mmCIF file of C-alpha atoms and ligand atoms in Angstrom:
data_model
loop_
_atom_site.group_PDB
_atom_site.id
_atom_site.type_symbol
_atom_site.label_atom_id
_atom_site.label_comp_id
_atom_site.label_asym_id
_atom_site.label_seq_id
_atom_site.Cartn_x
_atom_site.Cartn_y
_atom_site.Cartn_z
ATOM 1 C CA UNK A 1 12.940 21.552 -25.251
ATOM 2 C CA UNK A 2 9.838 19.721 -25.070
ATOM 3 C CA UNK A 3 7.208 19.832 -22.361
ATOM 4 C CA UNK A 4 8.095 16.289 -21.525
ATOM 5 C CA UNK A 5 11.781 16.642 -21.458
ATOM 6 C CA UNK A 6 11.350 19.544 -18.976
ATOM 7 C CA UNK A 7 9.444 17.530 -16.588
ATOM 8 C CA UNK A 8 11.371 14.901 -16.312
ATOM 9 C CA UNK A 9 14.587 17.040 -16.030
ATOM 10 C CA UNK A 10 12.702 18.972 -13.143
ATOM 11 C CA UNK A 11 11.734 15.559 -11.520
ATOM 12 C CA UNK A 12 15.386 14.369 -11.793
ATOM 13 C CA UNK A 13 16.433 17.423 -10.026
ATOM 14 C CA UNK A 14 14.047 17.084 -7.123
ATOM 15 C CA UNK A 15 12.420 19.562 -7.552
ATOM 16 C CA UNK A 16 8.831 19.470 -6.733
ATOM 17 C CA UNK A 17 6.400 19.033 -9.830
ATOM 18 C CA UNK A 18 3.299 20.781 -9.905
ATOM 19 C CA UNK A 19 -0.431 20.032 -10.233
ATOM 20 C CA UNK A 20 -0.324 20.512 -13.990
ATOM 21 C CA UNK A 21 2.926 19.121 -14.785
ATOM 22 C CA UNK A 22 1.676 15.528 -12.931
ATOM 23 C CA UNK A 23 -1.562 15.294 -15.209
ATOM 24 C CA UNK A 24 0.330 15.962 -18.239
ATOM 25 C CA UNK A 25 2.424 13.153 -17.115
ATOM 26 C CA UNK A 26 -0.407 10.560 -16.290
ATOM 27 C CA UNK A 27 -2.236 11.632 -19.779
ATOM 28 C CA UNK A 28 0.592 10.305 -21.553
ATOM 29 C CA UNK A 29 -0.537 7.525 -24.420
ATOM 30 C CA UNK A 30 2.584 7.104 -26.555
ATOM 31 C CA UNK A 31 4.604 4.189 -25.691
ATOM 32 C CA UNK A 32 8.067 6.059 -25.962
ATOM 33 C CA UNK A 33 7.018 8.755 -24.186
ATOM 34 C CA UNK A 34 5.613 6.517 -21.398
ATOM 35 C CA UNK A 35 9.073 4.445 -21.548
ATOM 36 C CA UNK A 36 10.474 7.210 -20.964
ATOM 37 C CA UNK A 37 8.886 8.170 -17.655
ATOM 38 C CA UNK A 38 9.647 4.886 -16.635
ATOM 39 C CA UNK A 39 13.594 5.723 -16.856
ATOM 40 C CA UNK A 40 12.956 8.463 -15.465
ATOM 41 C CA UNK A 41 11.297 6.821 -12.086
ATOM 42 C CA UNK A 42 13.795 4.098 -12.141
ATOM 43 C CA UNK A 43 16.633 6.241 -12.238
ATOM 44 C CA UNK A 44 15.433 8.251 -9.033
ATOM 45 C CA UNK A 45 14.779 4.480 -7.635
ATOM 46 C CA UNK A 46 18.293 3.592 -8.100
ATOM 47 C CA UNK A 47 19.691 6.765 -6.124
ATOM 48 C CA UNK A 48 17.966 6.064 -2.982
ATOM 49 C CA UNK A 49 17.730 2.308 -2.839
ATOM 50 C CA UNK A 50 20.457 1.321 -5.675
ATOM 51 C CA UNK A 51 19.225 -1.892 -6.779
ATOM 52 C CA UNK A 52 17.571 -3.379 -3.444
ATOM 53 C CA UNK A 53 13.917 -4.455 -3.289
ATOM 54 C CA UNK A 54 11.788 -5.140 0.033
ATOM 55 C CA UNK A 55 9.642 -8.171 0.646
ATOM 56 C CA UNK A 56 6.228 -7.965 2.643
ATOM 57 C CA UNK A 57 4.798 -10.913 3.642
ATOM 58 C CA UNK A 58 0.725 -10.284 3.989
ATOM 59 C CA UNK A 59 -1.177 -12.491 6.535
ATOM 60 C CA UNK A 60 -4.905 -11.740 6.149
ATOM 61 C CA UNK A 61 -6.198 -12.785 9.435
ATOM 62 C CA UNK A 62 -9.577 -11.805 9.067
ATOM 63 C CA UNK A 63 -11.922 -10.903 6.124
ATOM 64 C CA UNK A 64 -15.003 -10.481 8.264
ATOM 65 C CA UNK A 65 -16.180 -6.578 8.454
ATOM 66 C CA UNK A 66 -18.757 -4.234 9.536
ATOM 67 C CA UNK A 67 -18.357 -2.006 6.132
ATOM 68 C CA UNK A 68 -20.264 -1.911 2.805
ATOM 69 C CA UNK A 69 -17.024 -0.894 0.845
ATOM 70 C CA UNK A 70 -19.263 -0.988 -2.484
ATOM 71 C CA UNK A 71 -15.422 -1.996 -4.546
ATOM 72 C CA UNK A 72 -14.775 -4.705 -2.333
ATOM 73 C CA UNK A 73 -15.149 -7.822 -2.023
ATOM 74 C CA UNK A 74 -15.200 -8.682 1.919
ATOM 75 C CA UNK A 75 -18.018 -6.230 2.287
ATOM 76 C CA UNK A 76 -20.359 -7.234 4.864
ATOM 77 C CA UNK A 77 -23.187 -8.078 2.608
ATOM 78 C CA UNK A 78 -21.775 -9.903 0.067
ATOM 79 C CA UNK A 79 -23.080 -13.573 0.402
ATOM 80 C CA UNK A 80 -20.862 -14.453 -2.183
ATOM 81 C CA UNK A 81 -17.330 -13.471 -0.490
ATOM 82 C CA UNK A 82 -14.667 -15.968 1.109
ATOM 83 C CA UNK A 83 -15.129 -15.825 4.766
ATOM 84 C CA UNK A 84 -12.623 -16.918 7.736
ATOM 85 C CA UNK A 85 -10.734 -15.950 11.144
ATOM 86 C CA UNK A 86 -7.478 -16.660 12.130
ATOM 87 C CA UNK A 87 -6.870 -17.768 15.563
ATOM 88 C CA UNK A 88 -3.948 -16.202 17.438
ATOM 89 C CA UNK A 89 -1.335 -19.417 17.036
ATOM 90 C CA UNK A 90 -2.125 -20.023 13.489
ATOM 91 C CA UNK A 91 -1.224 -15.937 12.760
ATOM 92 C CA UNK A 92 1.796 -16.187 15.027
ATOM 93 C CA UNK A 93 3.221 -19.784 12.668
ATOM 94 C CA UNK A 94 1.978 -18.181 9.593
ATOM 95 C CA UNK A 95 4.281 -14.777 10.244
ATOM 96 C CA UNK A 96 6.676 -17.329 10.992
ATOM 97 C CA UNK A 97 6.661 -19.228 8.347
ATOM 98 C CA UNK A 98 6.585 -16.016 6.526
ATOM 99 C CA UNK A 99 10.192 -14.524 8.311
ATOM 100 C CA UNK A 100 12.005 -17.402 7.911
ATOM 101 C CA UNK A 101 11.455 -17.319 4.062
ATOM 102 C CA UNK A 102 12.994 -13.941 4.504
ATOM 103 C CA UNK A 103 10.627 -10.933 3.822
ATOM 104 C CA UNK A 104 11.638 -7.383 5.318
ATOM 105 C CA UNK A 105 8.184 -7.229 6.938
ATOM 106 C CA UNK A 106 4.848 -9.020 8.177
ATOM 107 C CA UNK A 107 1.533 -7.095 7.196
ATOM 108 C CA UNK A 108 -1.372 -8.265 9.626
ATOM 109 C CA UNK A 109 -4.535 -6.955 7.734
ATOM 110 C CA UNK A 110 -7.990 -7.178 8.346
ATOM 111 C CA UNK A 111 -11.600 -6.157 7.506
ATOM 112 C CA UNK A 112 -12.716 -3.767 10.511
ATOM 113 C CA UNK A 113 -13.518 -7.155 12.471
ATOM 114 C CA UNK A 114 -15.779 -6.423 15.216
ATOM 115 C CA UNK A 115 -14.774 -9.401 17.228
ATOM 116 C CA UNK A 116 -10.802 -8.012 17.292
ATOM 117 C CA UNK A 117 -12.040 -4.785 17.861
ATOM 118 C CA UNK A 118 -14.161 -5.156 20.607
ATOM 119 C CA UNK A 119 -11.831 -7.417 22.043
ATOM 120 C CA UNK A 120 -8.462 -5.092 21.363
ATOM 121 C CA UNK A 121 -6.167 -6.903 24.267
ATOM 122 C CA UNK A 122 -6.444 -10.278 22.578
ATOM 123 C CA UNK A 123 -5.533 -8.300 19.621
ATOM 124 C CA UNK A 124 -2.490 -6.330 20.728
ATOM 125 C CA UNK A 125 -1.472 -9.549 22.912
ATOM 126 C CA UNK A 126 -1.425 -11.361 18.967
ATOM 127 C CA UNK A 127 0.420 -8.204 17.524
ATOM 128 C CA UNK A 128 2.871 -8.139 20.022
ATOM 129 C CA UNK A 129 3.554 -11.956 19.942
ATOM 130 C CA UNK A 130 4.165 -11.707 16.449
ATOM 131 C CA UNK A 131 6.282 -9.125 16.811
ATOM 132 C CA UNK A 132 8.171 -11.153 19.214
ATOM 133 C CA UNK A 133 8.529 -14.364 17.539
ATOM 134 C CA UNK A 134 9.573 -13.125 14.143
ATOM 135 C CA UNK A 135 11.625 -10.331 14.915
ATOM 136 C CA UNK A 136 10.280 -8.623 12.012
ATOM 137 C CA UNK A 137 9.020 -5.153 11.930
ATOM 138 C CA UNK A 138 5.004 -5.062 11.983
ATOM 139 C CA UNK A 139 2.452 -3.272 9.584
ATOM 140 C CA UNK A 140 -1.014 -3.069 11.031
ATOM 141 C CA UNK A 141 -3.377 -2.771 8.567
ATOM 142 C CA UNK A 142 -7.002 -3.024 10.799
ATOM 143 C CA UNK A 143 -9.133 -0.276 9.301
ATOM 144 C CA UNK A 144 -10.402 2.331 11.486
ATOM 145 C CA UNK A 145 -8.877 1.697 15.454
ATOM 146 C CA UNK A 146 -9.459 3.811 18.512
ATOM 147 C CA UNK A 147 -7.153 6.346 19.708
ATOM 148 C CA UNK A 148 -6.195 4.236 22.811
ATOM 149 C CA UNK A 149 -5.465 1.169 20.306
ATOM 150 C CA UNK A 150 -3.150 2.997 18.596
ATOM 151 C CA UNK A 151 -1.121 4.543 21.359
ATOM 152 C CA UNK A 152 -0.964 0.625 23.063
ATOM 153 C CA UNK A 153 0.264 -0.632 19.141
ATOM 154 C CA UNK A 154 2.669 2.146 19.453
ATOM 155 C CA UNK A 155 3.885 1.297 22.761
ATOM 156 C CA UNK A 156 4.223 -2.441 21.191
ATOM 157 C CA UNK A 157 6.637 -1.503 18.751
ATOM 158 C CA UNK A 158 4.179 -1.444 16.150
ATOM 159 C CA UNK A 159 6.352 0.583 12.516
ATOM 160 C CA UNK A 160 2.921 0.752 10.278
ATOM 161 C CA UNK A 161 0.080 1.738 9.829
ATOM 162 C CA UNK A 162 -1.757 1.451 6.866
ATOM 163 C CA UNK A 163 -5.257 2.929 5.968
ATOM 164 C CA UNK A 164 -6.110 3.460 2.262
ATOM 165 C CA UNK A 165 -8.405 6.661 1.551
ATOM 166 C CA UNK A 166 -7.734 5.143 -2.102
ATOM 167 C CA UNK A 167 -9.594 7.910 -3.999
ATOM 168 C CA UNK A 168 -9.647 11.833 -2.987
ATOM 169 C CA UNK A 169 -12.320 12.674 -4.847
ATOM 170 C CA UNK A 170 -14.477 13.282 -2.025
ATOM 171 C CA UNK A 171 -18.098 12.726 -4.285
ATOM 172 C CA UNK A 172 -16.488 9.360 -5.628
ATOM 173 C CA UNK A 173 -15.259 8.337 -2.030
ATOM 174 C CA UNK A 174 -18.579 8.885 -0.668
ATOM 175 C CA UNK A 175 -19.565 6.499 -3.395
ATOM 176 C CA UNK A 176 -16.943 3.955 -2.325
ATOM 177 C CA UNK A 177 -16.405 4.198 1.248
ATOM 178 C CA UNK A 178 -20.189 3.965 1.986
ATOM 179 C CA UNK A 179 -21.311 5.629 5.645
ATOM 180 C CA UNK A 180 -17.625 6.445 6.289
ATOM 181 C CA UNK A 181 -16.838 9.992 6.741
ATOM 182 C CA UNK A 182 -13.673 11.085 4.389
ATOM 183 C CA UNK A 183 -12.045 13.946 7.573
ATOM 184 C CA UNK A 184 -12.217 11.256 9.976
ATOM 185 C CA UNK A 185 -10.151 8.845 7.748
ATOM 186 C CA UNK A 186 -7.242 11.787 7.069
ATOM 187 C CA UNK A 187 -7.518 12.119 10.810
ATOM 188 C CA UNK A 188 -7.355 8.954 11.844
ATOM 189 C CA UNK A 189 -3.893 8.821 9.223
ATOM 190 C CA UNK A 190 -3.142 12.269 10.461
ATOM 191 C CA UNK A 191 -3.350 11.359 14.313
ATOM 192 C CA UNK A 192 -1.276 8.394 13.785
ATOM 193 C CA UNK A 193 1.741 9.772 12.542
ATOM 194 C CA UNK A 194 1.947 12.494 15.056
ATOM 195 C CA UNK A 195 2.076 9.119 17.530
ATOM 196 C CA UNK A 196 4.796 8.187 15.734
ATOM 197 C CA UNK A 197 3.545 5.760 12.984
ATOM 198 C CA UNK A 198 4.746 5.067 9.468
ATOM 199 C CA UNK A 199 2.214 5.896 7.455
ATOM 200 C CA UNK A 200 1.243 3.952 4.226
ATOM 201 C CA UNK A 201 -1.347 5.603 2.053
ATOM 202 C CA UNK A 202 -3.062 3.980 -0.988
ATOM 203 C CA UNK A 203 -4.823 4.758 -4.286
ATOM 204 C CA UNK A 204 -7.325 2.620 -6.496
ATOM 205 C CA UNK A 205 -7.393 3.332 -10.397
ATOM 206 C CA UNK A 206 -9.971 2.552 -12.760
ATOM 207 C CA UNK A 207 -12.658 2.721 -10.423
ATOM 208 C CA UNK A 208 -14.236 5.859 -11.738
ATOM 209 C CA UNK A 209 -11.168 8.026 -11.277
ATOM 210 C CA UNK A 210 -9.979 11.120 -13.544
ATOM 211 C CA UNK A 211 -6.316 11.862 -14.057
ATOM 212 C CA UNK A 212 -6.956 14.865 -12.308
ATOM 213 C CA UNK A 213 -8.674 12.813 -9.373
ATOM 214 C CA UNK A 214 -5.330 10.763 -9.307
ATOM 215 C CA UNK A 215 -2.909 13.577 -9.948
ATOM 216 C CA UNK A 216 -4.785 15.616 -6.774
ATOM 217 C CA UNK A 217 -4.525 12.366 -4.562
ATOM 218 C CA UNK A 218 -0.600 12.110 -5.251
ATOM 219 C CA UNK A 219 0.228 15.641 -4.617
ATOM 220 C CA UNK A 220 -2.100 15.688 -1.134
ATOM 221 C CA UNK A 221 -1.079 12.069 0.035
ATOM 222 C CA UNK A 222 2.719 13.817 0.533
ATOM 223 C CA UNK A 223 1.138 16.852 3.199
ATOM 224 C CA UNK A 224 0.266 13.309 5.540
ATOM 225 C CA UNK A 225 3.759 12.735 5.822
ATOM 226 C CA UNK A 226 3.495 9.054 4.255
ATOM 227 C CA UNK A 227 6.452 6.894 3.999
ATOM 228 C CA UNK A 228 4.576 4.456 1.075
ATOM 229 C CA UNK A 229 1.959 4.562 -1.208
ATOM 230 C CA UNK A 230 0.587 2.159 -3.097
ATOM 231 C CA UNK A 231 -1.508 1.970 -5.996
ATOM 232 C CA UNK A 232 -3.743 -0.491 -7.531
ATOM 233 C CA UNK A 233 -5.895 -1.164 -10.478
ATOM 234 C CA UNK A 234 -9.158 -1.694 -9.724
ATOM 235 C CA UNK A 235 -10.277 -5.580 -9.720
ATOM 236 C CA UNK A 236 -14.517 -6.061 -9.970
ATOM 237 C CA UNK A 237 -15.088 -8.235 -7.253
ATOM 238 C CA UNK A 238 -18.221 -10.765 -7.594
ATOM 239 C CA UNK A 239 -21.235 -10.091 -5.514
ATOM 240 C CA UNK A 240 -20.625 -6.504 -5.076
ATOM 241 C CA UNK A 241 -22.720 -3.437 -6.803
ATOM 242 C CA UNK A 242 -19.419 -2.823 -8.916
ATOM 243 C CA UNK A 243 -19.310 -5.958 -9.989
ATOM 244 C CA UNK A 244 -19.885 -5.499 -13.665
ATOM 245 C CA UNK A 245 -17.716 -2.794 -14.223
ATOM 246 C CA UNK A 246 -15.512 -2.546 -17.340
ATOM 247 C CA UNK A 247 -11.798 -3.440 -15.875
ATOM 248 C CA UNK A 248 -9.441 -1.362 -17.090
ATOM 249 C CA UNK A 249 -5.689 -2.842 -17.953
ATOM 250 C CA UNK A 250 -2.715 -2.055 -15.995
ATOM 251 C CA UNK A 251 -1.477 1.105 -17.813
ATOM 252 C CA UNK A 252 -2.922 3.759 -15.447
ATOM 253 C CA UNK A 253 -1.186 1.394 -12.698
ATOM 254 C CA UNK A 254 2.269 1.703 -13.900
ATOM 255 C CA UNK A 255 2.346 5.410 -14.759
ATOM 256 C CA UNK A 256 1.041 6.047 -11.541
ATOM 257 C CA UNK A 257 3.814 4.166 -9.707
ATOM 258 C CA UNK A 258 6.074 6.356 -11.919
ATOM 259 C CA UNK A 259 4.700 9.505 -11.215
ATOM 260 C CA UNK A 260 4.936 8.459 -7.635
ATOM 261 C CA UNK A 261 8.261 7.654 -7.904
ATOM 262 C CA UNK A 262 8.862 10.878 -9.666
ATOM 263 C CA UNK A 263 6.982 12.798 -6.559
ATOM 264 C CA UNK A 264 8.585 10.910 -3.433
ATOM 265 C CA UNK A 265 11.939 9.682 -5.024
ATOM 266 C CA UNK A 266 12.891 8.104 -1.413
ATOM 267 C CA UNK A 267 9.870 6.206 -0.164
ATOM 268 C CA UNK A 268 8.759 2.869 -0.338
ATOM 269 C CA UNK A 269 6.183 2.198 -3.375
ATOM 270 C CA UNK A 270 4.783 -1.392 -3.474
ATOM 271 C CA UNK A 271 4.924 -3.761 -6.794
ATOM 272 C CA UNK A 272 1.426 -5.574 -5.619
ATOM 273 C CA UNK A 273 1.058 -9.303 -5.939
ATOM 274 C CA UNK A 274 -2.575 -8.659 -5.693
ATOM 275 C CA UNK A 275 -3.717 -7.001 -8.703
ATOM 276 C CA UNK A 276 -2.006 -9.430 -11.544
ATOM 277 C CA UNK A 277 -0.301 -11.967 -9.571
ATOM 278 C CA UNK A 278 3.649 -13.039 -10.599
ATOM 279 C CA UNK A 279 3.122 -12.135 -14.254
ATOM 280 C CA UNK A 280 2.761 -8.331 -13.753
ATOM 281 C CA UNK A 281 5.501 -8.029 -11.247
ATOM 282 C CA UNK A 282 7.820 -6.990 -13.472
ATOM 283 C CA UNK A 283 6.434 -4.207 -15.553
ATOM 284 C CA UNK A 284 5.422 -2.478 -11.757
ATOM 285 C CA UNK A 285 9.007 -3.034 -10.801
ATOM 286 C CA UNK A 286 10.388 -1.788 -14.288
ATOM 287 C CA UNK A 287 7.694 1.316 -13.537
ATOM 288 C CA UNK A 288 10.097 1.702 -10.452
ATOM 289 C CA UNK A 289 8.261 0.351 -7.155
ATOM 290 C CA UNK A 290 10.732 -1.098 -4.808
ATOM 291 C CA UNK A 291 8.367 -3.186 -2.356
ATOM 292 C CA UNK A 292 7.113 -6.426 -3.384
ATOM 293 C CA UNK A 293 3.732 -6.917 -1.367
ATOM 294 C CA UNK A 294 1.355 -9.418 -0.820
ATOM 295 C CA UNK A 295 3.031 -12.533 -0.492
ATOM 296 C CA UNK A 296 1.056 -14.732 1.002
ATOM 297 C CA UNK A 297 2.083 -18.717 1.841
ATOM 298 C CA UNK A 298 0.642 -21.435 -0.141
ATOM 299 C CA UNK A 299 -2.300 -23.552 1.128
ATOM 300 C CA UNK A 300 -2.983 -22.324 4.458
ATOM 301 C CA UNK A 301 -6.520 -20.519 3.567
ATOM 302 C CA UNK A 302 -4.951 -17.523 3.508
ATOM 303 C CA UNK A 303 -6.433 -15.291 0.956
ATOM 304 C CA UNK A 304 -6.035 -11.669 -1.203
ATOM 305 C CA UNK A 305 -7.498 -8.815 -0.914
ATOM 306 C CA UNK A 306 -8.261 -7.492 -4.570
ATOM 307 C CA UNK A 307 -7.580 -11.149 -5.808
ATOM 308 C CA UNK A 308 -8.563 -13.479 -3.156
ATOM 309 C CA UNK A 309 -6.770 -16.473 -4.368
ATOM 310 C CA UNK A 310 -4.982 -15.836 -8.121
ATOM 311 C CA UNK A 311 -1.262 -16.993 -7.555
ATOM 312 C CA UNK A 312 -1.734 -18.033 -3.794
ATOM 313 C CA UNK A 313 -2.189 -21.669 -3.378
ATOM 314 C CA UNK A 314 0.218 -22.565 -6.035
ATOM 315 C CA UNK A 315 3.339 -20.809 -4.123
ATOM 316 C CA UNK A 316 3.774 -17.891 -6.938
ATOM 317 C CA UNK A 317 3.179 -15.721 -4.473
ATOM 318 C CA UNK A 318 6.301 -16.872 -2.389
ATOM 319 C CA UNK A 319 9.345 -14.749 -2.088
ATOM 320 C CA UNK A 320 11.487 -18.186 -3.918
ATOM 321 C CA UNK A 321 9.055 -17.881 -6.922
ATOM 322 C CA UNK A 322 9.686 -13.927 -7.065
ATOM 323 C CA UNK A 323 13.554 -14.209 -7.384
ATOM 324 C CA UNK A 324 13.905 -15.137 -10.690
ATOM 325 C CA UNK A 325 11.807 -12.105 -11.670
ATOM 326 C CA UNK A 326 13.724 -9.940 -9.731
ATOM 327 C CA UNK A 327 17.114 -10.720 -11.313
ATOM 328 C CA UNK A 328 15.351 -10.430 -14.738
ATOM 329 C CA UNK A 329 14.956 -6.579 -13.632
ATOM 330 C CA UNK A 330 18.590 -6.417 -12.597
ATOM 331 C CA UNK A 331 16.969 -5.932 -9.065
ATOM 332 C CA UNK A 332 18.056 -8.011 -6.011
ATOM 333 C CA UNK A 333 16.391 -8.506 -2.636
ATOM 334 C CA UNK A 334 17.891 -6.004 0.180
ATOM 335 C CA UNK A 335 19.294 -7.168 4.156
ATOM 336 C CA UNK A 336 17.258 -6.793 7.080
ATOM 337 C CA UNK A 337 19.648 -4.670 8.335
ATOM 338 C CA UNK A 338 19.159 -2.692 4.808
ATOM 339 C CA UNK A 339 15.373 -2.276 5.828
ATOM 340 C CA UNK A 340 15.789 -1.523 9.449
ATOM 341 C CA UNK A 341 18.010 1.198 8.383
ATOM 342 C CA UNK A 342 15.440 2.679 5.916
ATOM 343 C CA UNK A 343 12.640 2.566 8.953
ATOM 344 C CA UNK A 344 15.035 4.618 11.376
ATOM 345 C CA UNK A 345 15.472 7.065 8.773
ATOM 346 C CA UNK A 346 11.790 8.247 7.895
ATOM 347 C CA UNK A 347 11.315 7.946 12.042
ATOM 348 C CA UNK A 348 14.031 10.554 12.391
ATOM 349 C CA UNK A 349 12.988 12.599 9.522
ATOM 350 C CA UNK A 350 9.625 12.678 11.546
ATOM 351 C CA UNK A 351 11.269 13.214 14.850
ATOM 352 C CA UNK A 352 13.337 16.243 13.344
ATOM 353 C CA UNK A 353 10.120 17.411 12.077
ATOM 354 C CA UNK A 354 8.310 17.466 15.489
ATOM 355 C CA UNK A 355 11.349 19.338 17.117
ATOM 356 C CA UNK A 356 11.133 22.253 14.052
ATOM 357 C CA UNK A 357 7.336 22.306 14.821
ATOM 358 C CA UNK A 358 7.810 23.045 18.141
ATOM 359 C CA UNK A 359 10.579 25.474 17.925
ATOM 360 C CA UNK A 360 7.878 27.362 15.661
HETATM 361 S S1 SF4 B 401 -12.284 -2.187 1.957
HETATM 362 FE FE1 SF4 B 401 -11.775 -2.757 4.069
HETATM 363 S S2 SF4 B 401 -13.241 -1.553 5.285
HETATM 364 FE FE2 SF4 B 401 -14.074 -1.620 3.219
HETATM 365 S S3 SF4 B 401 -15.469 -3.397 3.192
HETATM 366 FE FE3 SF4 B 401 -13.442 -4.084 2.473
HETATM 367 S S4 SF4 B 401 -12.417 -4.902 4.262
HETATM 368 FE FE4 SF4 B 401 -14.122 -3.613 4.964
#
């Protein structure tokens, strides 16, 4: 049997693959062989989820940050990068808007905005209203919080929480994640979950990354307990010191969603609008992701956060402008209730694992 067959058979039992067999499976370069992973990931897709995708819809309240993130383009230096604040009521209609075009889920990101963070009622009082008035279940994605944040987001019903390491290569994340220590981010992820949190964990490719960097990250990103990871291609963003790096194509992107898939069979693995806009949703979904993120409404100033306005203003990032592309993929959009039922799953999973950790 070949090496490749065996893999794949392995993955398709569950069984967990190992350090060696994931590299061999991210160096693949012929196209068969990579179409063949692809099966392979959508086939474990189809168990757990049969053919039902999930919708995010992404409001970007605030791009303003305190970091020098040296691949990104919000960076607090960068002269060059779109800047603007959401005030509570336009957040609150822009969920809105955002739930009654029927995503599964509203994704309030920010940079690590000082004025939210130093002012963190007026920020859970927004949270919680928009919790409220869309019904929806909440992501927070607001970089680093304090420990007393995240117990009062918890307390608000908040289901996410999202903080991207996005390399763990620890010499190429100190190269990344300037000034920001890489234990204190796993902690921070770490912490959260034992409050109660979904986690969702995140990867960047072709940012200086191995396969071995990338097949390391996948296999440690499971010991967090996450419940989705994502994985992007790297964009250069103008005005930033990685600006004139070579971009790579979307290859590296795809087999990692597979591998993921191949790795965590049952979570949640995002098909980002972000990285090539409508055109590339396909081939992620076909590489078996089952979340579409990032979609954003047209012409309210909201913007990206890899690409700060490709697809946004024209509505192609809009779950009626996604449809078409998921019945081309024989994929169809699941319920609420289908989602809601997927959340109270992974929190009992993690509740049954706090009661065998304390029997221990
Ligand atoms: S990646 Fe996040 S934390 Fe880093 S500079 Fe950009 S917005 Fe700030």
């Amino acid at each position: 049997m070949k090496k490749i067959d065996e893999i794949l058979e392995k993955a398709l039992a569950e069984k967990k693959l190992n350090f060696e067999e994931v590299v061999f499976l991210l160096s693949q370069r012929d196209k068969d062989e990579i179409k063949r992973i692809h099966e392979a990931a959508r086939m474990l897709r189809t168990r757990y989820f049969d053919n039902r995708i999930f919708a995010y819809g992404f409001v970007y309240f605030s791009t303003f940050c305190h970091n020098e993130c040296t691949f990104c383009f919000y960076r607090y230096s960068n002269a060059q990068s779109l800047r603007y604040r959401k005030n509570r009521d336009e957040i609150i209609d822009l969920s809105k808007a955002l739930a009654e075009s029927g995503v599964h889920l509203i994704d309030l990101t920010m940079g690590e905005d000082d004025l939210f963070l130093t002012n963190p009622d007026y920020f859970l009082e927004m949270v919680k209203a928009v919790k409220e008035s869309t019904g929806l279940p909440v992501m927070i994605s607001p970089g680093k919080v304090s420990e007393q944040l995240l117990d009062k987001f918890m307390d608000a019903g908040v289901s996410w929480y999202a903080l991207y390491q996005e390399t763990y290569n620890r010499e190429l994340y100190r190269k990344m994640r300037l000034n920001q220590d890489f234990d204190q981010r796993m902690n921070k992820k770490r912490k959260a979950r034992a409050k109660g949190f979904l986690l969702e964990e995140g990867l960047l490719t072709g940012i200086g990354d191995t396969i071995e960097d990338r097949a390391t990250a996948m296999l440690e990103m499971g010991s967090l307990g996450v419940s989705q990871v994502r994985t992007m291609t790297f964009v250069p963003q103008k005005g930033t010191p990685l600006e004139n790096l070579t971009p790579t194509d979307s290859r590296n992107e795809l087999l990692n969603i597979s591998v993921l898939r191949l790795l965590y069979p049952d979570k949640l693995i995002p098909a980002s609008l972000d990285v090539e806009g409508l055109i590339g949703l396909a081939d992620r979904l076909m590489a078996g992701a089952n979340v579409v993120t990032s979609i954003i409404p047209p012409q309210e100033g909201l913007a990206g956060v890899s690409q700060s306005s490709l697809d946004i203003d024209d509505g192609s990032r809009s779950l009626p402008k996604i449809m078409p592309t998921l019945e081309a993929c024989g994929l169809t959009l699941a319920t609420t209730a289908e989602y809601e039922a997927f959340l109270e799953q992974e929190k009992a999973k993690q509740d049954c694992e706090k009661l065998e950790q304390g029997a221990s």
